[in-house]
PDB file of C-alpha atoms in Angstrom:
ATOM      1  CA  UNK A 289     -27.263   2.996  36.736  1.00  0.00           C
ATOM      2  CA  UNK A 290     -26.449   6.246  34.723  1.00  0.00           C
ATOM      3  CA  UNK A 291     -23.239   6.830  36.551  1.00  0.00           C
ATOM      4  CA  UNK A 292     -22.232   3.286  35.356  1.00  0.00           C
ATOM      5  CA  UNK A 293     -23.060   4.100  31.837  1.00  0.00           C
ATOM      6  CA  UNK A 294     -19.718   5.922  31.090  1.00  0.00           C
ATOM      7  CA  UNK A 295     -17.387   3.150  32.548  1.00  0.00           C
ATOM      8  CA  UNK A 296     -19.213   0.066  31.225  1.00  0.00           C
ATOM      9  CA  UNK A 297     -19.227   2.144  27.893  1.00  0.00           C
ATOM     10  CA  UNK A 298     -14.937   2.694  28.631  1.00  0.00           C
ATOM     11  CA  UNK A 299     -15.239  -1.130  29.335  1.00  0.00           C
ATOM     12  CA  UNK A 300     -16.406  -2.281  26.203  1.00  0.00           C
ATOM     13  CA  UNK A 301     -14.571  -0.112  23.882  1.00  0.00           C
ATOM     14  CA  UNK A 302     -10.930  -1.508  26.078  1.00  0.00           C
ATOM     15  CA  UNK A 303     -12.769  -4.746  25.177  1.00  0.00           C
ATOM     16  CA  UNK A 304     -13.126  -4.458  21.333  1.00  0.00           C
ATOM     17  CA  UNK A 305      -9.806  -2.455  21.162  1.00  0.00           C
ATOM     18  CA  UNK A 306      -8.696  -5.952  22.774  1.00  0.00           C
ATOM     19  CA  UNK A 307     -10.487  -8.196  20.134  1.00  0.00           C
ATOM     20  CA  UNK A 308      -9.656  -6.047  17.641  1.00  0.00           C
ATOM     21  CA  UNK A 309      -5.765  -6.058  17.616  1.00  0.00           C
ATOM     22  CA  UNK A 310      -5.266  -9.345  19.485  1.00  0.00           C
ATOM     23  CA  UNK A 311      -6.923 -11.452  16.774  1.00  0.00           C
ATOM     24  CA  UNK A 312      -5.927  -9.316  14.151  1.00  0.00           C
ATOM     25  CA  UNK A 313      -2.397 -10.497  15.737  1.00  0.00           C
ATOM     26  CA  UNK A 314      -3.221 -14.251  15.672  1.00  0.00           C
ATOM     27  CA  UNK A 315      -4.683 -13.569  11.589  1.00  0.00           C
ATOM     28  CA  UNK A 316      -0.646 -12.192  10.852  1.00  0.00           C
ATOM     29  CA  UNK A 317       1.074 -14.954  12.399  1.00  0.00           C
ATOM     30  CA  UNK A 318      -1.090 -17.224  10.377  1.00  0.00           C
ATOM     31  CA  UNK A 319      -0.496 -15.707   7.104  1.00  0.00           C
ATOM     32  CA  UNK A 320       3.081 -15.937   8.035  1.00  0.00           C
ATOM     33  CA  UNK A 321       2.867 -19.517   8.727  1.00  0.00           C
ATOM     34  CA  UNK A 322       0.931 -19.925   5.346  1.00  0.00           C
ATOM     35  CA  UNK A 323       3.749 -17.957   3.516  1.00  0.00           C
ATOM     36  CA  UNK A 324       6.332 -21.136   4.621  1.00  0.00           C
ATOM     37  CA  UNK A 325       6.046 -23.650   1.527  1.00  0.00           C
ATOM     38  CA  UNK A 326       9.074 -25.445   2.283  1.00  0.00           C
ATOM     39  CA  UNK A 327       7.717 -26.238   6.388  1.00  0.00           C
ATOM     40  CA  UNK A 328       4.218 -27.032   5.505  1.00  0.00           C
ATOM     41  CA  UNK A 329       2.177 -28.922   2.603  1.00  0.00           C
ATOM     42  CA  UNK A 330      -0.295 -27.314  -0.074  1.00  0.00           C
ATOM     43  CA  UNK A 331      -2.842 -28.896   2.139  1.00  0.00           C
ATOM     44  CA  UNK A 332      -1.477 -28.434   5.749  1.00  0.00           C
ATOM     45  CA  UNK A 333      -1.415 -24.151   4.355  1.00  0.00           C
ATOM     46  CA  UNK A 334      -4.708 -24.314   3.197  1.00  0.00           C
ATOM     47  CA  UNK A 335      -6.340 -25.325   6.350  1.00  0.00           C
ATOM     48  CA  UNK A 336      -4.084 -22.428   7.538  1.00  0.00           C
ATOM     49  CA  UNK A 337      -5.798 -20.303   5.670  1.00  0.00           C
ATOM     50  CA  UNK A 338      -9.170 -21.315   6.071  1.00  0.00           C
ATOM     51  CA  UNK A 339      -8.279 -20.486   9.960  1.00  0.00           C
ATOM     52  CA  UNK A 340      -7.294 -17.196   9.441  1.00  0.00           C
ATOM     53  CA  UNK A 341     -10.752 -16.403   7.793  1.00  0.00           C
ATOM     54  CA  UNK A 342     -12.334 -17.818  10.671  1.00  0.00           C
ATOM     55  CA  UNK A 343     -10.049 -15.774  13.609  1.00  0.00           C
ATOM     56  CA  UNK A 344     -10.455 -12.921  10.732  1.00  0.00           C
ATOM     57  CA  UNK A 345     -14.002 -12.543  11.516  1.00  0.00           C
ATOM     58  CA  UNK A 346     -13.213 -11.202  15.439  1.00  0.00           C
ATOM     59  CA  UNK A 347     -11.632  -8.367  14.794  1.00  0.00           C
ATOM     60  CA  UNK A 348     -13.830  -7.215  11.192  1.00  0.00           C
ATOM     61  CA  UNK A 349     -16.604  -7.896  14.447  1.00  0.00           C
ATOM     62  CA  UNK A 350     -15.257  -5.321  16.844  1.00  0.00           C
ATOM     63  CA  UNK A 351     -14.450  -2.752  13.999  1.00  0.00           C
ATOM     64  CA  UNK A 352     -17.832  -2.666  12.999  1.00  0.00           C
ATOM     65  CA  UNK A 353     -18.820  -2.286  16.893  1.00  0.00           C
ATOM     66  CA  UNK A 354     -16.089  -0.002  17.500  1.00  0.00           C
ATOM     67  CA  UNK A 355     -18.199   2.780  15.379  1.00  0.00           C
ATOM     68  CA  UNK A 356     -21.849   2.652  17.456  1.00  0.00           C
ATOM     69  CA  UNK A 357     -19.586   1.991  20.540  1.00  0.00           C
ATOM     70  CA  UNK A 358     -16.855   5.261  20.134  1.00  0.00           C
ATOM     71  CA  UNK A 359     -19.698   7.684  19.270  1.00  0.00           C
ATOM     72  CA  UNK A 360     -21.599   6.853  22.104  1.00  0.00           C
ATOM     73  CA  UNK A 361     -18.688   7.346  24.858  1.00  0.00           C
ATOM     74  CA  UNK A 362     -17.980  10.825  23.259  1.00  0.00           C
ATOM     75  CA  UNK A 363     -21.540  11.481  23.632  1.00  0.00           C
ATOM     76  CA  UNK A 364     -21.720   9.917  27.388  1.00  0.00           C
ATOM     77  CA  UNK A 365     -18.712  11.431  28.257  1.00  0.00           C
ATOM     78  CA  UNK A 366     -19.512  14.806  27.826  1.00  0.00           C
ATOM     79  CA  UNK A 367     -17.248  15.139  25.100  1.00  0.00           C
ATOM     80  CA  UNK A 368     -19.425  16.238  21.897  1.00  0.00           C
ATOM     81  CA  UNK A 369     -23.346  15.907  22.414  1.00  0.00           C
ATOM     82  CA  UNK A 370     -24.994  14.140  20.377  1.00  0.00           C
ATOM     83  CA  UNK A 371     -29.094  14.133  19.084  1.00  0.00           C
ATOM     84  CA  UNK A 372     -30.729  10.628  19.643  1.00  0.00           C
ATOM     85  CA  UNK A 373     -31.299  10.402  15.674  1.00  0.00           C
ATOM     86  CA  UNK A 374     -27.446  10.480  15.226  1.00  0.00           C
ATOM     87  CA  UNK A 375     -26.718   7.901  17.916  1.00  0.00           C
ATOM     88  CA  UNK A 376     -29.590   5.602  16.418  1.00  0.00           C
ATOM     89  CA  UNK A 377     -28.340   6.509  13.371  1.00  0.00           C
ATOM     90  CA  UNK A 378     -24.329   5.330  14.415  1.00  0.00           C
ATOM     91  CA  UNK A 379     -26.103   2.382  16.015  1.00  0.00           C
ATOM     92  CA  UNK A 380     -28.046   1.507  12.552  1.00  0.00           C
ATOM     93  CA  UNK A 381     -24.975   1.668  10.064  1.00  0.00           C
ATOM     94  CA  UNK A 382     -22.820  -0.770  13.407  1.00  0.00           C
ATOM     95  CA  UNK A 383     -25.567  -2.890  13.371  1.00  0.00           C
ATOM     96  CA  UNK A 384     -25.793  -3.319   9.443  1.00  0.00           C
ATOM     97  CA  UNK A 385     -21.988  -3.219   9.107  1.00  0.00           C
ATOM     98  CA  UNK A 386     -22.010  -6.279  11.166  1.00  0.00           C
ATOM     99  CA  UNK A 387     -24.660  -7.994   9.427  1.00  0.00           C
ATOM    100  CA  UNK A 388     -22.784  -7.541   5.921  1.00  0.00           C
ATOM    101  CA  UNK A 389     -20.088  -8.918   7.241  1.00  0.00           C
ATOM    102  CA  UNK A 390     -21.253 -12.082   8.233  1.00  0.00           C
ATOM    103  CA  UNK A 391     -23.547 -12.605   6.084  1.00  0.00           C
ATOM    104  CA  UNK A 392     -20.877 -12.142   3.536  1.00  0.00           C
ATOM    105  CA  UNK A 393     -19.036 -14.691   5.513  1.00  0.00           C
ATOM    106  CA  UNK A 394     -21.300 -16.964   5.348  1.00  0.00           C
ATOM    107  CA  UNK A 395     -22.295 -17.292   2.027  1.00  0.00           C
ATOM    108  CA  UNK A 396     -18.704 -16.575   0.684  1.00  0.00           C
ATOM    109  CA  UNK A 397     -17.995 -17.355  -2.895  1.00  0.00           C
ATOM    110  CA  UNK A 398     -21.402 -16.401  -4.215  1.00  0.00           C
ATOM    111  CA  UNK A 399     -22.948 -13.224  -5.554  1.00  0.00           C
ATOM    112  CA  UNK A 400     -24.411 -12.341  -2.386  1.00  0.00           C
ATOM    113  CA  UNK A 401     -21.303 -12.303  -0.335  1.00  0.00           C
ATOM    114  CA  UNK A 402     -20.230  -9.799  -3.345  1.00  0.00           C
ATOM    115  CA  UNK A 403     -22.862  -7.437  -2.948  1.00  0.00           C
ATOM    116  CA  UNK A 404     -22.476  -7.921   0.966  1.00  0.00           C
ATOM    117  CA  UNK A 405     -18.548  -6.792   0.397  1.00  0.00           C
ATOM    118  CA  UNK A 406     -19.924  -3.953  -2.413  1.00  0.00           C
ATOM    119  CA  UNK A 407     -22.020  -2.264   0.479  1.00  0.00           C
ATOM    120  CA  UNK A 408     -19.644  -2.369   3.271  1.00  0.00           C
ATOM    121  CA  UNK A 409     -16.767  -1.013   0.705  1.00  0.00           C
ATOM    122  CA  UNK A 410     -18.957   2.301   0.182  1.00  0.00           C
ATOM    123  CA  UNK A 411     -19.922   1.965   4.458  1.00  0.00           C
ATOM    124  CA  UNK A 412     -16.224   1.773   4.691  1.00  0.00           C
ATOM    125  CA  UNK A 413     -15.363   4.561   2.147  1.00  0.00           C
ATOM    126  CA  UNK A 414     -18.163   6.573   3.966  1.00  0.00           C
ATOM    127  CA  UNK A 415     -17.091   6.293   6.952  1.00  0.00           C
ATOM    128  CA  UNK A 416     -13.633   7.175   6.457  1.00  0.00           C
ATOM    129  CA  UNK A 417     -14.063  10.243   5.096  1.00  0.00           C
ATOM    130  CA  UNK A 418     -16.616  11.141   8.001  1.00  0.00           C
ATOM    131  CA  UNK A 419     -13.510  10.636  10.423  1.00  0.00           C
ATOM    132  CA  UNK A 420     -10.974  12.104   8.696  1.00  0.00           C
ATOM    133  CA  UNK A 421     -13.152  15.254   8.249  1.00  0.00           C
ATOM    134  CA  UNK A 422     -14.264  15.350  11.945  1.00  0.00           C
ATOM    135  CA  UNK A 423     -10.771  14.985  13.382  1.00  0.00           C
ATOM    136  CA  UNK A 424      -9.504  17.418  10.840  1.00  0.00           C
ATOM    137  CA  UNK A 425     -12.082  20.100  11.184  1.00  0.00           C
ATOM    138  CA  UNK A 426     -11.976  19.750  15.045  1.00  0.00           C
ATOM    139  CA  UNK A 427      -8.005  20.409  15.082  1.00  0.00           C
ATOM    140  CA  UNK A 428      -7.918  23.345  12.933  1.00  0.00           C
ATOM    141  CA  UNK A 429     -11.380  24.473  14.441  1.00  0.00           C
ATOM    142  CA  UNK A 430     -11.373  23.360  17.971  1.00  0.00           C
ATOM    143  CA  UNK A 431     -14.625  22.158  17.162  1.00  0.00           C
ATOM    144  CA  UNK A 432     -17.434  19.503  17.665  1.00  0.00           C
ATOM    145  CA  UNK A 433     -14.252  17.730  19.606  1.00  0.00           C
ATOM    146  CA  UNK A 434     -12.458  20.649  21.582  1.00  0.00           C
ATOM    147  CA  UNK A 435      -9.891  18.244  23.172  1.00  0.00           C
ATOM    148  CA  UNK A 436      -7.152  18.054  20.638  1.00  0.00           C
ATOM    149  CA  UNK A 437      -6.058  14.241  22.142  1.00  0.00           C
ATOM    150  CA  UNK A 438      -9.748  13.280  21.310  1.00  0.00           C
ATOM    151  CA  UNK A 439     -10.098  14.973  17.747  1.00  0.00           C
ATOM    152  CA  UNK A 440      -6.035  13.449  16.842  1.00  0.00           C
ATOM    153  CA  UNK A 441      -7.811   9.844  17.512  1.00  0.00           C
ATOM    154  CA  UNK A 442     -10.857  10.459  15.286  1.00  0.00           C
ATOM    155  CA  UNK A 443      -8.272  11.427  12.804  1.00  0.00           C
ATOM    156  CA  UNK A 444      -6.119   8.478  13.496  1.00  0.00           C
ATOM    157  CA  UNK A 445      -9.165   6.368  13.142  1.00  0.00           C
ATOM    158  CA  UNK A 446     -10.085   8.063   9.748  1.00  0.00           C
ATOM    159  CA  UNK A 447      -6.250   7.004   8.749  1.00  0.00           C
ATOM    160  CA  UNK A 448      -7.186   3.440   9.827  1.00  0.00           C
ATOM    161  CA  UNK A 449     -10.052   3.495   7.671  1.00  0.00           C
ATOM    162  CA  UNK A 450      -8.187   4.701   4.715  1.00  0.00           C
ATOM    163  CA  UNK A 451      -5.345   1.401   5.422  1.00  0.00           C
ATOM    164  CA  UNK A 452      -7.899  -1.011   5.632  1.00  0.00           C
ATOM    165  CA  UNK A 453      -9.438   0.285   2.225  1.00  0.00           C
ATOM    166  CA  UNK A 454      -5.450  -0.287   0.752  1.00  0.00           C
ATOM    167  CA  UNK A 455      -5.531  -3.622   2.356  1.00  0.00           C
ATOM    168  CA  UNK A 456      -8.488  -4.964   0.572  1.00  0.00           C
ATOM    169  CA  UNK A 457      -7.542  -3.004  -2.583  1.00  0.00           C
ATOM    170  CA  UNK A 458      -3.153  -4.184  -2.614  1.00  0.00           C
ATOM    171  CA  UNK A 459      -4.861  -7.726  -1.350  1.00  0.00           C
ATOM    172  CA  UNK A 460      -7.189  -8.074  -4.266  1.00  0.00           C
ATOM    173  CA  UNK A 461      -4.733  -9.967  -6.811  1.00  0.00           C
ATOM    174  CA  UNK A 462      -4.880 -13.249  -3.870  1.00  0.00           C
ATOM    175  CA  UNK A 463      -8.017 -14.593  -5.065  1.00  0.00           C
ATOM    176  CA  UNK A 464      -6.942 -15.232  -8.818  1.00  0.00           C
ATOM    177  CA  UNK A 465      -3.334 -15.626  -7.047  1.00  0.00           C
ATOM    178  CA  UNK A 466      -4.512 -18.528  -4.856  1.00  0.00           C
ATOM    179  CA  UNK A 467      -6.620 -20.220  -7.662  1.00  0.00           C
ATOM    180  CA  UNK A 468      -3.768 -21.060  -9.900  1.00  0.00           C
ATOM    181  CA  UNK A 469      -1.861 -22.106  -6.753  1.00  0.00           C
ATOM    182  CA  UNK A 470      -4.779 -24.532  -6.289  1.00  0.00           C
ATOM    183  CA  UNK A 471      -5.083 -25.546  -9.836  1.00  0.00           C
ATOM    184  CA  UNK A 472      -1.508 -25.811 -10.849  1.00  0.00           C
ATOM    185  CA  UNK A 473       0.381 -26.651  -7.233  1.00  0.00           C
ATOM    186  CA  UNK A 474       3.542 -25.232  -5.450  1.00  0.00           C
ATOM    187  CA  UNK A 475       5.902 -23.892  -8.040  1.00  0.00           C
ATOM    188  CA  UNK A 476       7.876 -20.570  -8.167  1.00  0.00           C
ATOM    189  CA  UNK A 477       4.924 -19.709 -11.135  1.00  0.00           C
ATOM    190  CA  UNK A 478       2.278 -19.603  -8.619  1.00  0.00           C
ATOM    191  CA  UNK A 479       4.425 -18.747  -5.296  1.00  0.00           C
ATOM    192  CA  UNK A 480       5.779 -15.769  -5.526  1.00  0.00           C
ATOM    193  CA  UNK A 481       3.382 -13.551  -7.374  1.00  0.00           C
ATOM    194  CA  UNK A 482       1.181 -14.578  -4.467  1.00  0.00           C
ATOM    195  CA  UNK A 483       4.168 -13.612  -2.086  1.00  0.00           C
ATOM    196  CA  UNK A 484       4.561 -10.596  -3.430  1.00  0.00           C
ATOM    197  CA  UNK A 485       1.368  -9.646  -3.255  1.00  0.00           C
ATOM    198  CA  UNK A 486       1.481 -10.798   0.577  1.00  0.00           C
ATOM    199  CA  UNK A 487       4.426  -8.335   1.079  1.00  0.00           C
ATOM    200  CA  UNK A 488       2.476  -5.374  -0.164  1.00  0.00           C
ATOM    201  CA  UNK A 489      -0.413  -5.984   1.919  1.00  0.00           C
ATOM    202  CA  UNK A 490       1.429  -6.356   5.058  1.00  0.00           C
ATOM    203  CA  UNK A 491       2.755  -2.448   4.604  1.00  0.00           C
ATOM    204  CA  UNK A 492      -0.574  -1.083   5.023  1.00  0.00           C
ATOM    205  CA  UNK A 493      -1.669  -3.991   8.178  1.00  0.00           C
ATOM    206  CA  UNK A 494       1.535  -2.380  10.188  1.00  0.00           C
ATOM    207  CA  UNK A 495      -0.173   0.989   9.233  1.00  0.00           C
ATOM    208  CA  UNK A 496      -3.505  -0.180  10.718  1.00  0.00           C
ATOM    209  CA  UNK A 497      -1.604  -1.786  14.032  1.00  0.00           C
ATOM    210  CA  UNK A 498       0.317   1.342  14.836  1.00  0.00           C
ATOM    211  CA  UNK A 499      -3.015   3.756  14.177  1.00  0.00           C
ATOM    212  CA  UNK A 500      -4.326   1.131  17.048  1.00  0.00           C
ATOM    213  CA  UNK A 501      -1.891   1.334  19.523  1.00  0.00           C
ATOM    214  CA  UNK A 502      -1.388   5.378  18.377  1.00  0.00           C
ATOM    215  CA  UNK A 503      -5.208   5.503  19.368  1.00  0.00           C
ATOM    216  CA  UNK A 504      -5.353   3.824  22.675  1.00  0.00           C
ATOM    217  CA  UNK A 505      -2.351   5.451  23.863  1.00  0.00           C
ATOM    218  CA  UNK A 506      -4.201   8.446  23.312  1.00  0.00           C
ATOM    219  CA  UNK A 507      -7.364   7.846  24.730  1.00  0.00           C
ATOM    220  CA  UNK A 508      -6.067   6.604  28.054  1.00  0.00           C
ATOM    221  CA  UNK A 509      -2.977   9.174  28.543  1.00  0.00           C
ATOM    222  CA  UNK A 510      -4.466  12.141  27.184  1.00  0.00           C
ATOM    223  CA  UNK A 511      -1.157  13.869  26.812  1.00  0.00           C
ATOM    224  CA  UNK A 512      -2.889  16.928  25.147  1.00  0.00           C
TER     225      UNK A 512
END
């Protein structure tokens, strides 16, 4: 069973780089759909966008498992060792990453599902800085991660990190945004600051896709 360890591991993280992107694909195309006001109706885009919350929730999922998950293949692998206490401890902030999230799903709109989004902003903060520093320090030091293709992707991740931060922080205007479109209807008014908002947003989600595919290409090439 140990000599299956590595490749189930490989498995799973293919299969959350897979949920990941793919649904984060299907959340875009919605949005886009959403953005249409002269194809659809107020109400035929807000059941649009209460679907993209819904397919939202897959890929904020696998990014939360992609952290327990990623540190345990390096380990596995050979790659950087790691004590049990840090791989409990990986497993511990996956585990209440994931918890936040849903639970902050499902009680949206209330002050728990605020302090839900609070915690996982500093997990998120945390975390990025704990990449960006590993894959930094391990390119100019050749060290914890001596190959350079593995410490480029915990870099790349850190970068991914740092977009999603810009994506909740350029996307933070929708909320009042979408309330007036509610309150007052379909108007150039309420539109376009919304659009524009939209436009800004989708800068740093192409940042986060191309970090993605940057990342898988190379963990399975290797080209360095």
């Amino acid at each position: 069973m140990a000599e299956l360890l590595y490749p189930i591991l490989v498995f799973v993280h293919l299969l959350l780089f897979v949920l990941w992107l793919g649904a984060d694909v299907g959340v875009f195309l919605l949005g886009q759909h959403f953005r249409r006001r002269s194809r659809y109706t107020l109400d035929q885009r807000i059941a649009l966008l209460k679907l993209l919350v819904e397919v939202d929730m897959v890929p904020r999922s696998a990014w939360a498992l992609m952290v327990p998950v990623s540190l345990t293949l390096v380990h596995v692998g050979g790659y950087w060792p790691l004590p049990i206490w840090a791989l409990a401890l990986a497993w511990g902030v996956g585990a209440l990453w994931l918890a936040l999230v849903w639970d902050a799903h499902l009680h949206d709109q209330t002050p728990r599902a605020a302090r839900d989004r609070r915690i996982e902003s500093v997990l998120r903060y945390l975390l990025a800085a704990f990449y960006l520093a590993l894959g930094g320090i391990s390119l100019w030091k050749g060290t914890p991660l001596a190959a350079h293709w593995l410490a480029t992707k915990a870099l790349m991740f850190g970068v991914i990190f740092a977009a999603a931060i810009m994506i909740d922080v350029t996307f933070k205007p929708v909320g009042a945004q979408l309330g007036a479109l509610l309150r007052q209807g379909s108007s150039d008014a309420t539109e376009l600051p919304l659009l524009r908002t939209m436009n800004r947003t989708r800068v740093w989600v192409w940042v986060v896709y191309l970090m993605l595919l940057a990342t898988a290409f190379l963990g399975v090439v290797k080209p360095f």
